[in-house]
PDB file of C-alpha atoms in Angstrom:
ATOM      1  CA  UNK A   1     -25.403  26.140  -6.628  1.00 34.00           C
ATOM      2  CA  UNK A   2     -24.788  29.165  -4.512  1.00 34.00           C
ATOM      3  CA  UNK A   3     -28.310  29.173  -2.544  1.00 34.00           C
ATOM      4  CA  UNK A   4     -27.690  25.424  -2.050  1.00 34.00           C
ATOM      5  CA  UNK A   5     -24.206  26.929  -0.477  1.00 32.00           C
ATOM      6  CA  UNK A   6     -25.943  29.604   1.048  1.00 32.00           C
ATOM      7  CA  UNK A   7     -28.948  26.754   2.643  1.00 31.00           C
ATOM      8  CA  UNK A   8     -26.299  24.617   3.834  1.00 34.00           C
ATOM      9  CA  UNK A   9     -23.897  27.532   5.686  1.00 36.00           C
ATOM     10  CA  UNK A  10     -27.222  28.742   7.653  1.00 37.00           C
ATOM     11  CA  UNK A  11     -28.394  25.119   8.894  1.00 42.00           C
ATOM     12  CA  UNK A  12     -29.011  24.964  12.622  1.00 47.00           C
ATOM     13  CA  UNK A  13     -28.948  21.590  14.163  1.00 71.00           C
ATOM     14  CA  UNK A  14     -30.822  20.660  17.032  1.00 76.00           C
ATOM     15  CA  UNK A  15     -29.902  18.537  19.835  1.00 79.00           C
ATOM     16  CA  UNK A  16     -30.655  15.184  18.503  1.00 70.00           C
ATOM     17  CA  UNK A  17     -28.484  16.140  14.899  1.00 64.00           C
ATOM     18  CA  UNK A  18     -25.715  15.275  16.237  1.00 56.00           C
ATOM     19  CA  UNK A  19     -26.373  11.175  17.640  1.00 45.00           C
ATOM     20  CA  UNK A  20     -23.831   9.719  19.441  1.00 45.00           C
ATOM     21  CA  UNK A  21     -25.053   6.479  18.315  1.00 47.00           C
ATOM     22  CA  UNK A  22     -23.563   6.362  14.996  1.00 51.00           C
ATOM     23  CA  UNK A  23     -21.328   3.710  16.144  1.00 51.00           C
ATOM     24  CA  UNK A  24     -19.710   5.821  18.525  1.00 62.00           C
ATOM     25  CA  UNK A  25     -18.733   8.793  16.808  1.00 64.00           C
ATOM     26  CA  UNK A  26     -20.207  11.673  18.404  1.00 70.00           C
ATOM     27  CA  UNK A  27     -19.866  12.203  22.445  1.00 80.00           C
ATOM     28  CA  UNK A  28     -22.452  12.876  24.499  1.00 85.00           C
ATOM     29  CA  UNK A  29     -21.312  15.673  27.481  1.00 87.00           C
ATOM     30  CA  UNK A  30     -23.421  17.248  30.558  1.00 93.00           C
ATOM     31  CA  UNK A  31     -21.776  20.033  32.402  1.00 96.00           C
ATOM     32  CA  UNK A  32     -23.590  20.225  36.183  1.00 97.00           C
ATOM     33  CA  UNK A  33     -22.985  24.148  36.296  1.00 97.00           C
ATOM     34  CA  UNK A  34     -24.066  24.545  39.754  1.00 96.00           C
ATOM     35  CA  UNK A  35     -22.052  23.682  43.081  1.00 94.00           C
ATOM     36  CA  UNK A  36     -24.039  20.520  45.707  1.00 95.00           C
ATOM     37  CA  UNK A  37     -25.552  17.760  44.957  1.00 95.00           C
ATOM     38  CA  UNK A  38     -26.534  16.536  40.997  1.00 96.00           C
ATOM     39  CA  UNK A  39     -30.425  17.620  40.936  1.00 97.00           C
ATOM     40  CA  UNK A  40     -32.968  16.134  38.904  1.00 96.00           C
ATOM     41  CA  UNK A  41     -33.232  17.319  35.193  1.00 95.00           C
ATOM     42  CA  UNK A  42     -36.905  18.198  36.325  1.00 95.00           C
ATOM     43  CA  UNK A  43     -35.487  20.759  38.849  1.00 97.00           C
ATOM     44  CA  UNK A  44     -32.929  22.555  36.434  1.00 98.00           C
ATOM     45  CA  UNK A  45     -33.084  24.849  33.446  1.00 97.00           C
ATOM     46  CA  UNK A  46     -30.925  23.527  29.878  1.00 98.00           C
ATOM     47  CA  UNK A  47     -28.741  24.888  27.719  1.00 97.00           C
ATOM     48  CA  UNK A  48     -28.021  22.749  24.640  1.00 94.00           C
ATOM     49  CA  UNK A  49     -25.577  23.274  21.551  1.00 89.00           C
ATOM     50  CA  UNK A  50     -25.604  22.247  17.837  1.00 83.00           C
ATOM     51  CA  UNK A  51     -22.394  20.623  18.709  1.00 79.00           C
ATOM     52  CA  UNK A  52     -20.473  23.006  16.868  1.00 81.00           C
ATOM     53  CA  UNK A  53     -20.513  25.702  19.329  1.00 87.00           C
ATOM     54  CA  UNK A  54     -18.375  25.327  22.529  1.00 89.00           C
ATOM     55  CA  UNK A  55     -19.211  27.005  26.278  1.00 94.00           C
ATOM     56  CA  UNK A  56     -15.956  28.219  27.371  1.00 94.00           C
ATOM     57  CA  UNK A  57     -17.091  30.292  30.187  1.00 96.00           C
ATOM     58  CA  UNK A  58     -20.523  30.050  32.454  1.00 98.00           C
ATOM     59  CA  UNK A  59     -20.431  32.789  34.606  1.00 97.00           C
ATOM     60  CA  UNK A  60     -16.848  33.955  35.073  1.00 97.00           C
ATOM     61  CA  UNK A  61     -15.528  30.696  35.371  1.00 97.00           C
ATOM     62  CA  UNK A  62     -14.324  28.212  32.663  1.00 97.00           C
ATOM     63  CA  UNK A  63     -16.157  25.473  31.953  1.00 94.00           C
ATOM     64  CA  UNK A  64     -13.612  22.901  33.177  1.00 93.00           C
ATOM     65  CA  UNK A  65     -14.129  24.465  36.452  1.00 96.00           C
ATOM     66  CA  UNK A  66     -17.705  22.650  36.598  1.00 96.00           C
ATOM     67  CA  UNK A  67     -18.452  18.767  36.848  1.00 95.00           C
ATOM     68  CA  UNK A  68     -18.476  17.090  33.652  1.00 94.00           C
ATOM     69  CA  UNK A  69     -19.818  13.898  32.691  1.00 91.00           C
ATOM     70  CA  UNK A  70     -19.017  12.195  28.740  1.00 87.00           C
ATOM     71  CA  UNK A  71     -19.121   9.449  26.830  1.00 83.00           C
ATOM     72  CA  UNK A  72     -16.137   9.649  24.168  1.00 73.00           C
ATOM     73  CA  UNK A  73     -16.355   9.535  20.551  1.00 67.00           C
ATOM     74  CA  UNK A  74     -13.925   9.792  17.639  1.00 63.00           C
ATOM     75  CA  UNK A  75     -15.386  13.374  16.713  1.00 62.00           C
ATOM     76  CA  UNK A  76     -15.877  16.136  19.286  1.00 61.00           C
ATOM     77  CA  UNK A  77     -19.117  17.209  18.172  1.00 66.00           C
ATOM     78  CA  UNK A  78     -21.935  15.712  20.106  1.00 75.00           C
ATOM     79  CA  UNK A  79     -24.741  15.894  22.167  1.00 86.00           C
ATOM     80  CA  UNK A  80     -23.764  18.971  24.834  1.00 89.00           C
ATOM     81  CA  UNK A  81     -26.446  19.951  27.913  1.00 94.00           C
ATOM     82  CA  UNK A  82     -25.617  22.115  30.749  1.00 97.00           C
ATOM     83  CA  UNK A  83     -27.636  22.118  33.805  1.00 98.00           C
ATOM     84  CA  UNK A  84     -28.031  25.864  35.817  1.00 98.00           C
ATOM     85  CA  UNK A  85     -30.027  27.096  38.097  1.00 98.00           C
ATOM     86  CA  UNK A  86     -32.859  29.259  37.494  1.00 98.00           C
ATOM     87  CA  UNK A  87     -31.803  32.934  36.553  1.00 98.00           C
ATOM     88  CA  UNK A  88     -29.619  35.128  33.884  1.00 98.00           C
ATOM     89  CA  UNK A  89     -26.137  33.340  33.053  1.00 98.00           C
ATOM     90  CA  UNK A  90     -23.599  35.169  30.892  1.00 98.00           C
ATOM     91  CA  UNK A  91     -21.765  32.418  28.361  1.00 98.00           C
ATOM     92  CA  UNK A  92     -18.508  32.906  26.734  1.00 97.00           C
ATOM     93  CA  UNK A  93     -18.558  30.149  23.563  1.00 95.00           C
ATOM     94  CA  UNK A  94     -16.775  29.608  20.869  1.00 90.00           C
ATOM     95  CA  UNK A  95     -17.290  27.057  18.113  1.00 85.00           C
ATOM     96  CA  UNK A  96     -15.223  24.000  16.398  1.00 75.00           C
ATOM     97  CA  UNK A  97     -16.729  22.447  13.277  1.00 67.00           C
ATOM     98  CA  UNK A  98     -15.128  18.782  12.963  1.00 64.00           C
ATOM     99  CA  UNK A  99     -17.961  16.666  11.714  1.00 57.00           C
ATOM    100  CA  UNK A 100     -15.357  14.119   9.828  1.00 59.00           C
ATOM    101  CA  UNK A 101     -16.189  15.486   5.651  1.00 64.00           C
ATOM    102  CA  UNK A 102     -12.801  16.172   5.832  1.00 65.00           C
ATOM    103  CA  UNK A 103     -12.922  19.737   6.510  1.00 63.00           C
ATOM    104  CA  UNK A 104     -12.563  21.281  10.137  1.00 64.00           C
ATOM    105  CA  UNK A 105     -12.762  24.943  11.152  1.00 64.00           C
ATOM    106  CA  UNK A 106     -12.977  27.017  14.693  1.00 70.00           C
ATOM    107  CA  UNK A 107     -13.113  30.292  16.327  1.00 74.00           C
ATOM    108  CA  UNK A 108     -10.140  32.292  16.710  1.00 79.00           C
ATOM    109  CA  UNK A 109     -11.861  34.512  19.523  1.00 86.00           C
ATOM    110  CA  UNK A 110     -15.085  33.945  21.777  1.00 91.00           C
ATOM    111  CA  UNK A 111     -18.252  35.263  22.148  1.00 93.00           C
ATOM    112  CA  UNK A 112     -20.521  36.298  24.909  1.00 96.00           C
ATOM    113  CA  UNK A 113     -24.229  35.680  25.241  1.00 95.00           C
ATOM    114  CA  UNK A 114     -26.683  36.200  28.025  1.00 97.00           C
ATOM    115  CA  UNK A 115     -28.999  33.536  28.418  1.00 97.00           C
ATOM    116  CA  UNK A 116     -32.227  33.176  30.788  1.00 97.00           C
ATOM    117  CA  UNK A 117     -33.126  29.707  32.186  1.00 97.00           C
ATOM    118  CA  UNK A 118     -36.212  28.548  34.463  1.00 97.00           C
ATOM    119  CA  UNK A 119     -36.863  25.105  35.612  1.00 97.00           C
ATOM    120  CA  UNK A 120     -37.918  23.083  32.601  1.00 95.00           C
ATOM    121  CA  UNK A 121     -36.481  25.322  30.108  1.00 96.00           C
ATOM    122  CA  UNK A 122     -34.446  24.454  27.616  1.00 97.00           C
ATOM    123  CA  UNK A 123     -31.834  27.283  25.802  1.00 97.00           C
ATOM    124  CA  UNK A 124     -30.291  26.090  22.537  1.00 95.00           C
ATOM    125  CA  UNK A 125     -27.556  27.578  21.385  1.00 94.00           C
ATOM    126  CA  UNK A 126     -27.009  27.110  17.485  1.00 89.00           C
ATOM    127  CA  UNK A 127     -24.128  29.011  15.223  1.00 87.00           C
ATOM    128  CA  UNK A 128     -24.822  31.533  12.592  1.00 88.00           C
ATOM    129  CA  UNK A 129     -22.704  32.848  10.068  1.00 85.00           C
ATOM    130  CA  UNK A 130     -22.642  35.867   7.947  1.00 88.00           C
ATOM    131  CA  UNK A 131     -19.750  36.448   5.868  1.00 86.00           C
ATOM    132  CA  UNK A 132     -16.472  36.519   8.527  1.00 84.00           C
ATOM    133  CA  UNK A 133     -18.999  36.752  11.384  1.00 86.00           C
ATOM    134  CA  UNK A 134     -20.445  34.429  13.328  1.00 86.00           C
ATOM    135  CA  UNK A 135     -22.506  34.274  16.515  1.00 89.00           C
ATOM    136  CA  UNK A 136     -25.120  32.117  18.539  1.00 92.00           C
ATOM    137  CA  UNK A 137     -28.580  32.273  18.713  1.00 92.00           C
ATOM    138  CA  UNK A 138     -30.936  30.965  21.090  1.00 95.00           C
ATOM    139  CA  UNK A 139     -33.923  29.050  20.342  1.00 94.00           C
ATOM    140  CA  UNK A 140     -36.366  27.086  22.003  1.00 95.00           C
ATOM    141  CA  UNK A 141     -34.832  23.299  22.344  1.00 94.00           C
ATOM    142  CA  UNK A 142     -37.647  21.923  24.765  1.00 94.00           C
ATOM    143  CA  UNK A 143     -38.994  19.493  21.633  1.00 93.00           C
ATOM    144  CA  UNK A 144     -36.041  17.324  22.738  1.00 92.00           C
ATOM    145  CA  UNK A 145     -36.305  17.213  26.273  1.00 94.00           C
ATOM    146  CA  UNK A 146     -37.264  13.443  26.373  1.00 93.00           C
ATOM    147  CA  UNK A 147     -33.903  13.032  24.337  1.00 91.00           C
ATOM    148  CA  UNK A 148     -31.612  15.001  26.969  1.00 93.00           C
ATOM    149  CA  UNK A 149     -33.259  12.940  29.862  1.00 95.00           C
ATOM    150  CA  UNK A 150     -32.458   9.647  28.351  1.00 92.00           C
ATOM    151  CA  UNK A 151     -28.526  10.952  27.898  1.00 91.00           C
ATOM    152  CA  UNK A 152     -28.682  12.864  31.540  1.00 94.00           C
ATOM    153  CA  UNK A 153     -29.668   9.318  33.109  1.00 94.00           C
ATOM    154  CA  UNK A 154     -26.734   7.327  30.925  1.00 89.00           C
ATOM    155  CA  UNK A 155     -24.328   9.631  31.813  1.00 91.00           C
ATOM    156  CA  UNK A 156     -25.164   9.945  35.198  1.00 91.00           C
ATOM    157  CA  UNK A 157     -25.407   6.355  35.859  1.00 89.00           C
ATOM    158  CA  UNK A 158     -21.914   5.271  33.940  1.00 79.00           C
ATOM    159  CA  UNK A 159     -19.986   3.491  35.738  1.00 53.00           C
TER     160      UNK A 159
END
């Protein structure tokens, strides 16, 4: 029982765990973290969540600073991508577990993390626990690039 405990509090979830199309329950979200224009996904680097972490902050500013794009669902969670520029951004996130078993539970305090995007690459950015700690670590979230390119076009052609 406890290393089924232990398997469960370490899962990562990609991109595509979290479907918005379970009847509308999850949100999809794209945060355009760059001033102009809306450029093609093709000329952009990624970053991706779990959907339990949260970006708070992308360079200095707050995230509600940037354009956002969504399609609303009962649960928070979702499909998250921000689009940058090519270079080193600094993150502050946080992270709010709500995935409707009844049980919810967030950061009290954020966390910063340094990540490096090119064009085409895709940063995901998955929780970890240890004890009272927690954190993000990146990983390598290009396997569900086709995914992000389907949501980038819905979103960006909503009416």
């Amino acid at each position: 029982m406890i290393s089924c405990f232990l398997l469960i509090s370490c899962a990562s979830y990609t991109y595509t765990d979290a479907p918005p199309t379970l009847g509308g329950l999850y949100s999809k979200y794209l945060v355009i973290g760059y001033d102009g224009d809306i450029k093609p996904i093709e000329e952009v680097g990624i970053v991706t969540t779990d959907g339990l972490i949260r970006v708070r902050n992308i360079d200095g500013q707050p995230e509600g600073a940037y354009r956002k794009l969504k399609s609303g669902g009962f649960y928070s969670g979702g499909r998250y991508q921000l689009h940058l520029l090519p270079g080193t951004h600094v993150l502050k996130v946080g992270f709010h577990d709500d995935r409707g078993g009844g049980t919810r539970s967030w950061s009290t305090s954020d966390v910063t993390t340094t990540v490096d995007v090119a064009v085409g690459s895709v940063v995901h950015l998955s929780k970890w626990e240890q004890g009272y700690s927690w954190g993000a670590a990146t990983s390598d979230g290009s396997a569900a690039l086709p995914v992000m390119a389907e949501d980038f076009d819905a979103l960006r052609n909503k009416k």
